[in-house]
Structures are given as structure tokens and as C-alpha cells.
Tab-separated table of C-alpha atoms and ligand atoms in Angstrom:
chain	number	residue	atom	x	y	z
A	1	MET	CA	83.650	78.243	75.844
A	2	SER	CA	86.706	76.328	77.110
A	3	PHE	CA	87.205	74.331	80.090
A	4	ALA	CA	90.131	73.590	81.063
A	5	PRO	CA	91.916	71.485	84.322
A	6	ALA	CA	93.997	73.629	86.325
A	7	GLN	CA	97.084	71.953	86.303
A	8	VAL	CA	99.151	73.409	88.352
A	9	PRO	CA	103.032	72.633	87.147
A	10	ALA	CA	105.283	72.212	90.274
A	11	ASP	CA	108.026	74.080	88.960
A	12	VAL	CA	105.411	77.852	88.493
A	13	PRO	CA	105.238	78.698	92.101
A	14	ALA	CA	103.626	81.620	91.265
A	15	GLY	CA	101.414	79.960	90.394
A	16	PHE	CA	98.785	79.529	87.624
A	17	GLU	CA	96.323	82.419	85.570
A	18	THR	CA	98.161	85.204	87.893
A	19	GLY	CA	98.664	87.670	85.266
A	20	PHE	CA	100.193	91.353	85.962
A	21	GLN	CA	100.503	90.607	89.756
A	22	THR	CA	102.361	87.693	90.627
A	23	GLY	CA	103.083	88.398	93.911
A	24	PHE	CA	99.817	86.040	94.431
A	25	ALA	CA	99.068	82.872	93.067
A	26	ILE	CA	95.670	81.469	91.580
A	27	ARG	CA	95.216	77.820	91.771
A	28	PRO	CA	91.432	76.993	91.124
A	29	GLY	CA	89.678	73.622	90.700
A	30	LEU	CA	88.879	75.084	87.019
A	31	VAL	CA	89.342	77.393	84.590
A	32	VAL	CA	86.864	79.062	82.219
A	33	GLU	CA	87.748	80.688	79.422
A	34	ALA	CA	84.986	82.766	78.263
A	35	ALA	CA	84.455	83.998	74.920
A	36	HIS	CA	80.491	84.932	75.287
A	37	ALA	CA	77.459	85.886	78.043
A	38	ASP	CA	76.710	83.154	77.813
A	39	ASP	CA	79.388	80.934	78.830
A	40	VAL	CA	79.679	83.058	81.466
A	41	ARG	CA	75.923	82.111	81.976
A	42	THR	CA	76.295	78.503	82.176
A	43	ALA	CA	79.378	78.634	84.366
A	44	VAL	CA	77.395	80.271	87.018
A	45	SER	CA	75.006	78.475	87.407
A	46	ASP	CA	76.671	75.568	86.895
A	47	ALA	CA	79.410	76.763	90.207
A	48	ALA	CA	75.912	77.982	92.100
A	49	GLY	CA	74.691	74.309	90.998
A	50	ARG	CA	77.910	72.608	93.030
A	51	GLY	CA	78.197	75.337	95.881
A	52	LEU	CA	81.750	76.362	94.695
A	53	PRO	CA	83.089	80.211	94.885
A	54	VAL	CA	83.632	81.903	91.557
A	55	HIS	CA	86.385	84.665	90.654
A	56	VAL	CA	86.725	86.098	87.925
A	57	HIS	CA	89.995	87.292	85.851
A	58	ALA	CA	90.899	89.922	83.092
A	59	THR	CA	94.006	91.300	83.403
A	60	GLY	CA	95.370	90.505	87.073
A	61	HIS	CA	96.348	93.898	87.536
A	62	GLY	CA	94.256	94.453	90.788
A	63	LEU	CA	94.320	90.994	92.258
A	64	PRO	CA	93.070	90.375	95.981
A	65	GLY	CA	95.706	88.176	96.664
A	66	ALA	CA	95.913	84.229	96.416
A	67	VAL	CA	93.022	82.361	94.867
A	68	GLU	CA	92.402	78.291	95.836
A	69	GLY	CA	90.155	76.153	94.337
A	70	GLY	CA	86.870	77.050	93.021
A	71	VAL	CA	86.011	78.654	89.373
A	72	LEU	CA	87.901	81.403	87.658
A	73	ILE	CA	86.364	82.629	84.824
A	74	SER	CA	88.551	84.888	82.567
A	75	THR	CA	87.011	87.443	80.454
A	76	ARG	CA	90.439	87.438	77.999
A	77	ARG	CA	88.870	86.364	74.626
A	78	MET	CA	85.688	88.938	75.643
A	79	ASP	CA	87.478	91.344	74.081
A	80	SER	CA	85.061	93.270	71.585
A	81	VAL	CA	85.326	96.867	71.159
A	82	GLN	CA	82.652	98.835	68.623
A	83	VAL	CA	82.294	102.934	68.868
A	84	ASP	CA	79.129	104.821	68.142
A	85	PRO	CA	81.256	107.732	67.072
A	86	VAL	CA	77.066	109.951	66.590
A	87	ARG	CA	75.980	108.769	70.279
A	88	ARG	CA	80.119	109.431	71.162
A	89	THR	CA	80.104	105.528	73.398
A	90	ALA	CA	81.832	102.824	73.071
A	91	ARG	CA	80.385	99.095	73.878
A	92	ILE	CA	83.232	97.031	75.141
A	93	GLY	CA	83.412	93.484	76.177
A	94	ALA	CA	84.071	92.186	80.087
A	95	GLY	CA	87.789	91.502	78.850
A	96	VAL	CA	88.873	94.836	77.167
A	97	THR	CA	91.717	96.703	77.850
A	98	TRP	CA	91.568	100.439	77.675
A	99	GLY	CA	94.674	100.981	75.172
A	100	ARG	CA	92.463	98.982	72.854
A	101	VAL	CA	89.566	101.215	73.535
A	102	ILE	CA	91.930	104.454	73.518
A	103	GLU	CA	92.708	103.223	69.942
A	104	ALA	CA	89.476	102.185	68.929
A	105	ALA	CA	87.278	106.056	69.685
A	106	ALA	CA	91.381	108.605	68.514
A	107	PRO	CA	89.585	108.160	64.835
A	108	HIS	CA	86.820	110.118	65.898
A	109	GLY	CA	88.525	112.524	68.286
A	110	LEU	CA	87.179	111.083	70.830
A	111	ALA	CA	88.310	109.003	74.274
A	112	PRO	CA	87.211	107.279	76.885
A	113	LEU	CA	88.010	107.678	80.752
A	114	ASN	CA	90.624	105.773	80.923
A	115	GLY	CA	93.367	105.177	83.497
A	116	SER	CA	97.234	105.512	83.662
A	117	SER	CA	98.131	102.590	82.144
A	118	PRO	CA	96.476	100.547	79.054
A	119	GLY	CA	97.039	97.619	80.137
A	120	VAL	CA	94.205	97.586	82.820
A	121	GLY	CA	90.905	96.418	81.991
A	122	ALA	CA	88.248	98.614	81.117
A	123	VAL	CA	85.393	97.114	83.533
A	124	SER	CA	86.662	96.269	86.697
A	125	TYR	CA	89.005	99.303	86.869
A	126	THR	CA	85.147	101.078	86.232
A	127	LEU	CA	82.964	99.423	88.436
A	128	GLY	CA	85.500	100.186	91.298
A	129	GLY	CA	84.844	103.687	89.980
A	130	GLY	CA	88.163	104.854	88.245
A	131	LEU	CA	89.839	107.319	88.344
A	132	GLY	CA	91.055	109.097	84.727
A	133	VAL	CA	93.780	110.602	83.272
A	134	LEU	CA	91.398	113.631	82.738
A	135	ALA	CA	89.568	112.803	86.402
A	136	ARG	CA	88.917	116.380	87.882
A	137	GLU	CA	87.319	117.303	84.253
A	138	PHE	CA	84.673	114.642	83.439
A	139	GLY	CA	84.246	112.930	87.586
A	140	TYR	CA	84.688	109.594	87.594
A	141	ALA	CA	84.779	106.091	84.802
A	142	ALA	CA	81.688	105.004	86.825
A	143	ASP	CA	79.677	108.740	85.924
A	144	HIS	CA	79.813	107.565	82.469
A	145	VAL	CA	78.646	104.173	82.322
A	146	ARG	CA	75.028	104.235	80.122
A	147	ALA	CA	74.420	100.246	80.418
A	148	LEU	CA	75.941	97.032	81.589
A	149	ASP	CA	75.774	93.249	81.358
A	150	VAL	CA	76.309	91.153	84.308
A	151	VAL	CA	74.927	87.749	85.401
A	152	THR	CA	74.423	87.534	88.764
A	153	ALA	CA	74.269	84.430	91.696
A	154	ASP	CA	71.247	82.630	90.266
A	155	GLY	CA	72.559	82.242	86.765
A	156	VAL	CA	70.339	85.383	85.142
A	157	LEU	CA	71.856	87.110	82.338
A	158	ARG	CA	70.930	91.180	83.662
A	159	HIS	CA	70.919	94.099	81.220
A	160	VAL	CA	71.044	97.068	83.823
A	161	SER	CA	70.118	100.382	83.092
A	162	PRO	CA	68.625	102.701	84.987
A	163	ASP	CA	64.753	101.822	83.936
A	164	SER	CA	65.765	97.895	84.175
A	165	GLU	CA	67.433	97.540	87.437
A	166	PRO	CA	67.981	100.822	88.941
A	167	ASP	CA	69.615	99.539	92.356
A	168	LEU	CA	72.018	97.080	90.263
A	169	PHE	CA	72.487	100.206	87.902
A	170	TRP	CA	73.406	101.998	91.317
A	171	ALA	CA	75.312	99.544	92.640
A	172	LEU	CA	77.435	98.255	89.613
A	173	ARG	CA	78.309	102.444	89.445
A	174	GLY	CA	81.480	102.184	91.307
A	175	GLY	CA	80.119	99.490	94.098
A	176	GLY	CA	82.651	96.774	93.394
A	177	HIS	CA	82.377	93.327	91.928
A	178	ARG	CA	81.102	91.390	94.855
A	179	LEU	CA	77.010	91.702	92.426
A	180	GLY	CA	77.972	89.465	89.682
A	181	VAL	CA	80.374	88.538	86.533
A	182	VAL	CA	80.270	92.258	84.287
A	183	THR	CA	80.139	90.945	80.659
A	184	GLY	CA	79.566	93.905	78.930
A	185	MET	CA	79.630	97.321	78.438
A	186	GLU	CA	78.465	100.367	77.291
A	187	ILE	CA	80.262	103.598	78.157
A	188	GLY	CA	80.328	107.708	77.009
A	189	LEU	CA	83.061	108.661	75.195
A	190	VAL	CA	84.541	112.635	75.513
A	191	GLU	CA	85.786	114.649	72.783
A	192	ALA	CA	89.712	114.379	74.007
A	193	GLY	CA	92.161	114.045	70.418
A	194	ARG	CA	94.351	115.935	71.884
A	195	LEU	CA	95.848	117.255	75.331
A	196	TYR	CA	98.650	119.292	77.142
A	197	GLY	CA	100.194	117.180	79.340
A	198	GLY	CA	103.437	114.771	80.694
A	199	SER	CA	105.679	114.845	83.774
A	200	ILE	CA	107.779	116.985	85.194
A	201	ALA	CA	110.274	115.412	87.422
A	202	PHE	CA	113.170	116.822	90.296
A	203	ASP	CA	115.874	115.349	92.231
A	204	GLY	CA	114.296	115.038	95.674
A	205	ASP	CA	117.815	114.982	97.563
A	206	GLY	CA	118.287	118.000	96.409
A	207	GLY	CA	120.141	118.254	93.598
A	208	HIS	CA	123.653	116.793	95.307
A	209	ASP	CA	125.758	115.850	93.073
A	210	GLY	CA	128.716	115.183	95.204
A	211	ASP	CA	130.304	118.807	94.561
A	212	GLY	CA	129.319	119.931	98.097
A	213	ASP	CA	126.735	122.561	97.034
A	214	ARG	CA	123.016	121.818	96.922
A	215	ASP	CA	122.052	123.183	93.567
A	216	GLY	CA	117.852	121.621	93.582
A	217	VAL	CA	114.851	120.721	95.555
A	218	THR	CA	114.632	118.970	98.083
A	219	ALA	CA	111.200	116.409	97.674
A	220	ALA	CA	109.895	118.546	100.809
A	221	GLU	CA	110.445	121.697	98.849
A	222	VAL	CA	108.872	120.464	95.994
A	223	LEU	CA	105.364	118.770	98.048
A	224	HIS	CA	105.053	122.215	98.860
A	225	ARG	CA	105.038	124.113	95.791
A	226	TYR	CA	102.431	120.924	94.672
A	227	LEU	CA	100.434	121.459	97.639
A	228	GLU	CA	100.112	125.254	96.439
A	229	TRP	CA	99.931	125.000	92.926
A	230	THR	CA	96.531	122.557	93.369
A	231	ARG	CA	94.579	125.472	95.162
A	232	THR	CA	95.308	127.287	91.927
A	233	VAL	CA	94.451	124.989	89.173
A	234	PRO	CA	90.548	125.014	87.009
A	235	ASP	CA	88.890	122.510	87.441
A	236	ALA	CA	90.093	120.854	83.641
A	237	LEU	CA	93.553	120.256	85.511
A	238	THR	CA	94.688	117.174	86.179
A	239	SER	CA	97.514	116.225	88.400
A	240	SER	CA	99.056	114.055	90.597
A	241	LEU	CA	102.513	113.516	92.101
A	242	SER	CA	104.567	110.726	93.173
A	243	ALA	CA	108.529	110.409	94.665
A	244	LEU	CA	110.266	106.701	94.673
A	245	ARG	CA	113.973	106.127	94.695
A	246	PHE	CA	115.001	104.371	91.718
A	247	PRO	CA	116.596	100.900	92.154
A	248	ASP	CA	120.659	101.572	90.470
A	249	VAL	CA	120.273	99.248	87.688
A	250	PRO	CA	121.103	99.414	83.759
A	251	GLN	CA	117.744	99.320	82.777
A	252	MET	CA	116.673	103.316	84.448
A	253	PRO	CA	117.065	105.657	82.510
A	254	GLU	CA	120.328	107.493	83.096
A	255	PRO	CA	119.081	110.797	84.918
A	256	MET	CA	116.367	108.582	87.294
A	257	ARG	CA	118.851	105.506	88.047
A	258	GLY	CA	119.399	105.759	91.662
A	259	ARG	CA	118.162	109.014	92.421
A	260	TYR	CA	115.006	110.193	94.575
A	261	VAL	CA	112.525	111.317	92.115
A	262	ILE	CA	109.165	113.057	92.784
A	263	SER	CA	107.202	114.086	89.502
A	264	VAL	CA	104.276	116.050	88.726
A	265	ARG	CA	102.234	114.518	86.105
A	266	VAL	CA	99.798	116.905	84.569
A	267	ALA	CA	97.214	116.322	81.617
A	268	TYR	CA	95.174	119.780	80.767
A	269	THR	CA	92.189	119.692	77.609
A	270	GLY	CA	92.455	123.193	77.062
A	271	SER	CA	95.327	124.783	74.452
A	272	ALA	CA	98.853	124.232	74.778
A	273	THR	CA	98.944	128.431	74.765
A	274	GLU	CA	97.312	127.674	78.267
A	275	GLY	CA	98.978	124.478	79.619
A	276	GLU	CA	102.195	126.277	79.158
A	277	ARG	CA	101.344	129.044	81.209
A	278	LEU	CA	98.836	126.878	84.125
A	279	VAL	CA	102.627	125.018	84.284
A	280	ALA	CA	105.188	127.920	84.304
A	281	PRO	CA	104.548	127.618	88.509
A	282	LEU	CA	106.113	124.259	88.625
A	283	ARG	CA	108.736	124.659	86.168
A	284	ALA	CA	109.691	127.660	88.460
A	285	ILE	CA	110.562	125.264	91.128
A	286	GLY	CA	113.982	124.249	90.363
A	287	PRO	CA	116.256	122.760	88.167
A	288	ALA	CA	114.162	119.392	86.778
A	289	LEU	CA	115.866	116.445	85.930
A	290	ALA	CA	113.157	115.519	83.114
A	291	ASP	CA	110.286	117.524	82.231
A	292	SER	CA	108.213	116.072	79.044
A	293	LEU	CA	104.904	118.217	79.511
A	294	ARG	CA	103.898	118.983	75.657
A	295	GLU	CA	100.821	119.059	73.142
A	296	MET	CA	100.184	115.215	72.535
A	297	PRO	CA	97.794	113.311	70.767
A	298	TYR	CA	95.727	111.715	73.421
A	299	THR	CA	97.291	107.979	72.185
A	300	ASP	CA	100.147	109.103	74.045
A	301	SER	CA	98.483	109.268	77.564
A	302	HIS	CA	99.676	106.555	78.638
A	303	THR	CA	103.011	108.122	78.489
A	304	ILE	CA	102.237	110.972	81.215
A	305	HIS	CA	102.530	108.319	84.301
A	306	SER	CA	104.820	105.843	82.234
A	307	ASP	CA	103.109	102.312	84.483
A	308	PRO	CA	105.677	99.758	84.337
A	309	PRO	CA	104.387	97.270	81.713
A	310	PHE	CA	105.439	94.239	82.342
A	311	PRO	CA	104.418	91.294	85.780
A	312	HIS	CA	105.415	91.969	88.928
A	313	ALA	CA	104.298	91.626	92.579
A	314	TYR	CA	103.213	93.964	94.695
A	315	TYR	CA	101.018	95.307	98.070
A	316	GLY	CA	99.707	98.427	97.800
A	317	ASP	CA	97.304	100.694	99.319
A	318	SER	CA	95.629	103.821	100.127
A	319	VAL	CA	93.746	107.306	102.289
A	320	VAL	CA	91.550	108.777	100.810
A	321	LEU	CA	91.707	112.621	101.720
A	322	GLY	CA	89.178	115.449	102.639
A	323	ASP	CA	91.936	117.512	102.158
A	324	LEU	CA	95.940	117.063	102.789
A	325	ASP	CA	98.447	120.339	105.141
A	326	ALA	CA	101.686	120.130	103.905
A	327	GLU	CA	103.061	118.674	107.458
A	328	ARG	CA	101.356	116.125	106.780
A	329	ALA	CA	102.579	114.762	103.446
A	330	VAL	CA	106.184	115.627	104.412
A	331	ARG	CA	105.898	113.497	107.457
A	332	THR	CA	104.431	110.786	104.630
A	333	LEU	CA	107.588	111.224	102.598
A	334	GLU	CA	109.777	111.374	105.367
A	335	LEU	CA	108.286	107.648	106.119
A	336	THR	CA	107.803	105.784	102.737
A	337	GLY	CA	111.444	108.217	101.632
A	338	PRO	CA	114.794	106.663	100.717
A	339	LYS	CA	114.949	105.309	104.857
A	340	ALA	CA	112.529	103.202	104.525
A	341	PRO	CA	112.268	100.177	105.008
A	342	MET	CA	111.287	98.828	101.670
A	343	MET	CA	110.941	100.853	98.376
A	344	THR	CA	107.861	102.620	98.393
A	345	VAL	CA	105.770	104.506	95.751
A	346	VAL	CA	104.503	107.852	97.147
A	347	GLN	CA	101.359	109.111	94.773
A	348	LEU	CA	98.899	112.169	95.541
A	349	ASN	CA	95.953	112.487	93.140
A	350	HIS	CA	94.470	115.995	93.162
A	351	LEU	CA	90.679	115.193	93.354
A	352	GLY	CA	87.999	117.965	93.277
A	353	GLY	CA	86.368	119.301	89.972
A	354	ALA	CA	83.667	117.435	88.512
A	355	LEU	CA	85.246	114.020	90.812
A	356	ALA	CA	82.471	116.538	93.188
A	357	VAL	CA	79.863	115.922	91.304
A	358	ARG	CA	77.223	113.217	91.217
A	359	PRO	CA	75.841	111.963	88.144
A	360	ALA	CA	72.118	112.743	86.675
A	361	VAL	CA	71.539	109.387	87.713
A	362	ASP	CA	73.330	108.483	91.081
A	363	ASN	CA	75.982	105.656	91.806
A	364	ALA	CA	77.471	103.961	94.501
A	365	VAL	CA	81.337	106.156	93.825
A	366	PRO	CA	82.125	106.979	97.931
A	367	TYR	CA	83.538	110.187	99.315
A	368	ARG	CA	82.604	112.915	96.328
A	369	GLU	CA	84.093	115.846	99.118
A	370	ALA	CA	88.165	113.998	98.456
A	371	GLY	CA	90.236	116.527	98.290
A	372	PHE	CA	93.355	114.411	97.927
A	373	LEU	CA	93.944	110.335	97.588
A	374	LEU	CA	97.024	109.484	98.635
A	375	ARG	CA	98.283	106.202	97.626
A	376	LEU	CA	101.197	103.828	98.730
A	377	LEU	CA	102.722	100.557	96.381
A	378	SER	CA	105.545	98.619	97.295
A	379	PRO	CA	107.375	96.087	94.945
A	380	LEU	CA	106.985	92.699	97.064
A	381	ASP	CA	110.547	90.972	95.804
A	382	GLY	CA	112.466	90.616	98.541
A	383	THR	CA	109.987	91.918	101.080
A	384	ASP	CA	107.187	90.359	103.076
A	385	VAL	CA	103.619	91.871	103.947
A	386	ALA	CA	103.138	92.441	106.939
A	387	SER	CA	106.438	94.737	107.081
A	388	VAL	CA	104.668	97.035	104.302
A	389	ARG	CA	102.133	96.588	106.036
A	390	ALA	CA	103.032	97.468	108.979
A	391	LEU	CA	104.619	100.853	107.264
A	392	TYR	CA	101.732	101.998	106.009
A	393	ALA	CA	99.948	101.712	109.292
A	394	GLU	CA	101.971	103.914	110.290
A	395	VAL	CA	101.485	106.364	107.253
A	396	ALA	CA	97.457	105.708	107.962
A	397	ALA	CA	98.557	107.114	111.504
A	398	VAL	CA	99.345	110.293	110.442
A	399	LEU	CA	97.253	110.774	108.376
A	400	ALA	CA	94.123	109.060	109.970
A	401	PRO	CA	93.151	112.981	111.204
A	402	LEU	CA	92.314	114.227	107.577
A	403	ALA	CA	91.466	110.290	106.322
A	404	LEU	CA	87.828	109.394	104.694
A	405	GLY	CA	88.694	105.738	103.515
A	406	ARG	CA	90.345	104.155	101.151
A	407	SER	CA	90.236	103.162	97.661
A	408	LEU	CA	88.609	100.141	96.002
A	409	ASN	CA	90.725	100.698	93.457
A	410	PHE	CA	94.000	100.993	94.627
A	411	SER	CA	94.108	98.596	97.002
A	412	PHE	CA	96.619	95.641	95.962
A	413	GLY	CA	97.109	92.466	98.045
A	414	GLY	CA	95.370	93.038	100.925
A	415	GLY	CA	91.760	91.171	99.923
A	416	ASP	CA	90.870	90.451	103.425
A	417	ARG	CA	90.141	93.917	104.542
A	418	THR	CA	87.959	95.967	102.947
A	419	ASP	CA	87.115	98.811	105.180
A	420	GLY	CA	86.554	101.877	104.617
A	421	PHE	CA	85.825	101.128	100.381
A	422	HIS	CA	82.498	103.082	100.596
A	423	ASP	CA	81.241	105.293	103.397
A	424	ALA	CA	78.550	103.943	106.605
A	425	ARG	CA	75.307	104.640	103.946
A	426	THR	CA	77.003	103.379	100.520
A	427	GLN	CA	78.411	100.022	102.635
A	428	LYS	CA	75.090	99.670	103.752
A	429	ARG	CA	73.143	99.818	100.897
A	430	LEU	CA	75.688	97.941	98.697
A	431	ALA	CA	75.411	95.330	101.765
A	432	GLY	CA	71.782	94.474	101.213
A	433	LEU	CA	71.722	94.022	97.655
A	434	VAL	CA	75.325	91.497	98.349
A	435	SER	CA	72.399	89.708	100.665
A	436	ARG	CA	69.483	89.952	98.559
A	437	HIS	CA	71.361	88.981	94.565
A	438	ASP	CA	74.549	86.484	96.477
A	439	PRO	CA	72.822	84.900	99.968
A	440	ALA	CA	75.088	82.082	99.342
A	441	SER	CA	78.383	84.462	98.652
A	442	LEU	CA	79.363	82.246	95.712
A	443	PHE	CA	81.374	86.308	94.869
A	444	GLY	CA	82.618	86.181	98.337
A	445	GLY	CA	86.135	86.411	97.135
A	446	SER	CA	86.394	89.658	94.552
A	447	TYR	CA	86.093	92.689	96.512
A	448	GLY	CA	83.845	95.856	97.022
A	449	ILE	CA	81.801	94.412	99.607
A	450	SER	CA	81.739	93.180	102.603
A	451	ARG	CA	78.734	92.476	104.774
A	452	ASP	CA	79.648	93.503	107.991
A	453	GLY	CA	82.161	96.333	107.236
A	454	ARG	CA	85.423	94.891	108.092
B	501	FAD	C1	99.589	99.657	86.835
B	501	FAD	C2	98.556	100.201	87.442
B	501	FAD	C3	97.712	101.033	87.349
B	501	FAD	C4	96.791	101.290	87.737
B	501	FAD	N1	95.545	102.803	86.805
B	501	FAD	C5	94.492	103.150	87.616
B	501	FAD	C6	93.795	104.279	87.243
B	501	FAD	O1	94.803	104.918	86.552
B	501	FAD	N2	92.797	104.775	87.657
B	501	FAD	C7	91.977	103.143	88.353
B	501	FAD	O2	91.219	104.227	89.132
B	501	FAD	N3	92.493	102.667	88.710
B	501	FAD	C8	93.885	102.207	88.465
B	501	FAD	N4	94.748	100.840	88.917
B	501	FAD	C9	93.695	100.189	89.860
B	501	FAD	C10	92.458	99.318	89.014
B	501	FAD	O3	92.026	99.489	87.837
B	501	FAD	C11	92.051	98.162	89.266
B	501	FAD	O4	92.829	97.010	89.836
B	501	FAD	C12	90.797	96.599	88.746
B	501	FAD	O5	90.582	96.321	89.539
B	501	FAD	C13	92.414	96.289	87.830
B	501	FAD	O6	91.362	95.696	86.974
B	501	FAD	P1	91.506	93.915	85.839
B	501	FAD	O7	90.717	93.862	85.006
B	501	FAD	O8	92.848	94.742	84.827
B	501	FAD	O9	93.135	93.496	86.928
B	501	FAD	P2	92.043	91.749	87.362
B	501	FAD	O10	92.832	91.405	87.947
B	501	FAD	O11	91.810	91.428	86.576
B	501	FAD	O12	90.156	91.884	87.765
B	501	FAD	C14	90.596	92.876	89.499
B	501	FAD	C15	89.510	92.097	89.875
B	501	FAD	O13	87.647	92.804	89.066
B	501	FAD	C16	86.590	91.601	89.334
B	501	FAD	N5	86.684	91.676	88.069
B	501	FAD	C17	86.883	91.738	86.990
B	501	FAD	N6	86.320	91.144	85.596
B	501	FAD	C18	85.441	91.697	86.429
B	501	FAD	C19	84.175	90.578	85.897
B	501	FAD	N7	84.025	91.174	84.196
B	501	FAD	N8	82.887	90.942	86.683
B	501	FAD	C20	83.164	91.381	87.860
B	501	FAD	N9	84.382	91.463	88.201
B	501	FAD	C21	85.136	91.293	87.714
B	501	FAD	C22	87.442	90.673	90.150
B	501	FAD	O14	87.346	90.112	91.746
B	501	FAD	C23	89.081	90.017	89.804
B	501	FAD	O15	89.603	89.878	90.708
B	501	FAD	C24	95.377	100.063	87.825
B	501	FAD	C25	96.405	99.286	89.018
B	501	FAD	C26	97.640	99.126	87.951
B	501	FAD	C27	97.964	97.823	88.950
């Protein structure tokens, strides 16, 4: 373990240790670069003794907001991955990113339940549920956790399994980050050496190319056809839709640059022949700007969504939906599309399938009955959080009759709000566990469980 005094150079306004999310500064009093579980235990005990709040940081993708003071435990050095191909499990350290687990599992024809971006931290993603590339076939990442090791606020390192700590085993899988610092976990892997998938992108402006003809489809038409198509696909097919105005800058790929692009992203572990058959209705929607649907090794699964790999500033929120009708979906695109006051990326995940099925040993993942997840994300360059929130409130009002709650993993920068992350019953049980394990609110700055549901 190395202790580093947190000196913030005067000319770095973004702050210290920010990581992927650059929109919020982290200015702790002390940074602990933990290398082992024992380092974490020592740091938590020491902070508790001094009455200092504890924050945890792996990659910075999910930073809840600005952090001032207290002890920041960085887990980046805890990056071990051990795959057991016979048991089809991986033992991962707290600082491991999904990319490392994918690489270690692939030689055995196995894959973890990772999400769209290989740079995201595997542990925090899983504590928040974990909605992955193959989600409808295999369920949430949290459904595949076999055991965890966690340092609780009393400084005790606990091995958490269905037998040893049943309450914590329930809560840590989907309940968020407020119950302690997880130092490592054992996760199940699935057989997926390859898949059929990729994305198909349409010009959401209707294909206007300046010649006065309308030779494409509108975003609303793509959305209608996508919603109809989701009613027909098997559980083994996972998909999402995204809509955004690509900036008109040279860094953007030519067919997308400056256009309002609406894409459907697909992942399917069945045969390529069956995959081609299943996506035929998407290809029939209209002329595509780009079509990358193909057979691929699982190690290329990050190309399906092509999330930006570089650090930036963003705010994001989400609405978990029981179902979604075309009228409300189109109104959402109207509010967030090219005429919106700031650039907003809309993503719509098709849920259901295995996501609706509770694991044999139940966990705290909420809203199994949800049909869709609507995600909003806005870059914060030149835009203030208050304006973004005002727009998101308009979208939330449109979707309110169908809304079940919000998604913990897709709330970025709104650390003052924890309402809706869990249904009332789950929230009550989680709040009871927080009161029992962290009565002094040592981890009070972390996402996931509020004492009062606000
Ligand atoms: C580009 C991008 C793509 C994403 N894709 C997906 C996706 O496909 N599916 C999905 O479900 N989510 C996705 N997410 C959300 C992501 O899973 C969460 O933001 C997650 O919290 C990020 O974890 P991290 O370790 O990378 O980030 P960090 O910012 O380092 O951690 C986030 C928070 O988790 C807590 N935490 C971290 N480590 C620990 C620990 N060891 N013990 C206890 N608490 C801890 C801390 O409170 C910390 O503030 C994505 C996010 C981004 C930015």
C-alpha cells in the first residue's frame, strides 16, 4: 500500500484522480493506492477511527459527482484475473476492467457478462447489476456472481457467499456500492467464443442529401420499426437503439459526421445464418449509412457499441420502463434530437428474456418486469448541469406513466439523487442493511442505497 498526499496542482481545475469522467473533481484529503485486500482493510479502519468518509475509485466511469475531502481508495493496482476453465469461473480483483477479463477468458471459449465498453470496471458494474452485451440471453452480471470479498465499515474483511453472509450476498449483487469496499469477486463465465452482431445505422434526417428528394427513413420510422421488431426476436438476441447528432468535426467518421444518426446494435450467440435471418427486417427498414452486422470473435464485442474510449465530461440519467409505446418514444426523440438545447445521446435497451428471471439465490437487482431501459447522456462541454436536468425532466414527464424507476449504473454525475434505483421493498431491505453495517455513514458518498429513499 502506498499513501500519497493529495496535492491538487493549481493549474488542474478538473481535480485529482478524476479518471474517465472529467466533469467532476475529486479532491480527497488522502489517496490510498491499495495493492491488496489488507491495504483496503487498513485504510477503512484508519478512516473510520478518524471519522473520515471513504470513497472508492477504479476507472472513474461511474463517478457519482464531485468528491471533497476524506480518504479515496484507488483499486487500480488490484488487477489480477484468474480463469478456471473447468469450473467456468474467474476470480477478479477490484481494479480489473472488463477488457482484461474478456482477454483472459477468450482462449477457453468463455466470456464474462461484460457491458459495451471494455474500459469499465468489472466490480462496480456488477455491484450495480450489470447490463451486458448478452444480457437477454444470460441475465444481469450480478446474477452470475459466486462469491465476493468485502471490507465493511467496521474494518472487517468478509468472505460473502450464499452460506457465509446471506444478507450481504443478496445486497451486494445489484444493491450498489454503499455496503463496503469489495476487494475481489468470483464470477461465472458463459460459453461464447464468438457471436453474430454489430450495428446498422440510418440517417435519422430522412436521407435528405440536398437534391430535394427524400430517399431515406426518418428517426421516427426507424424507432417504430425497431419497437415492432423487438416483439418478434428470441430471448437469445440482445439489442439496443441509439440516436444522436454526430458533431460536424473532422474526428468523426465521414458517413456519420454532422448527421442525426439512429442505429440498432445487435448481439446474438446463435449461428450466423440464423443471425442474418433475424436482422433481415432491420435491413429492410431503408438505406443504411453503415452496416457492420457480421460474425465476430467475442473479443471484438466492444465494436458493437463503439463507446468513446477517451475521458470526457458527461451527465446521464435513465428511465426503467415497464413497456414503451411508439408515441412516447417518438416524443422522446423530438425532445432530445437535433433541436434539443444540448447534444444528447439517447439509448434504448430492449430488456426481458433472462433479465426477467431471478437467479436461484435471489439478489437485489430490481425491476425484473421491465421491458425497456431509456438512457440519456449529454457531454458537459459548454453545457451546465441545470439545463441538462431540465431537459431530462421533460423526457421523464413524457415517460412517467410507463416508468418503474431509474438505473443505478446509468446515472452519471447526479450523486445527490438516489431515488428510484430500487423498488420500495428492495430499498427498505437495503437501507436496513446500511444502518446495520455502516451506522456512521462511512460510505455515505457512494451510490446506490439511500437511508430515506430520496
Ligand atoms: C462508457 C460507459 C459505458 C458503460 N457501459 C455499461 C454497460 O454496458 N452496462 C452497465 O451495466 N453499465 C455500463 N456503464 C456504467 C458502469 O457500469 C458504471 O458507471 C460503473 O459504476 C463503473 O465502474 P468503474 O469502476 O468503471 O467506475 P468508478 O467511477 O471507478 O466507480 C464507480 C463507483 O463505484 C463504486 N466502487 C468502485 N469500486 C468499488 C469497490 N471495489 N467496492 C465498492 N464500491 C466500488 C464507487 O462508489 C465509485 O464511485 C457504462 C459507463 C460508461 C461511462
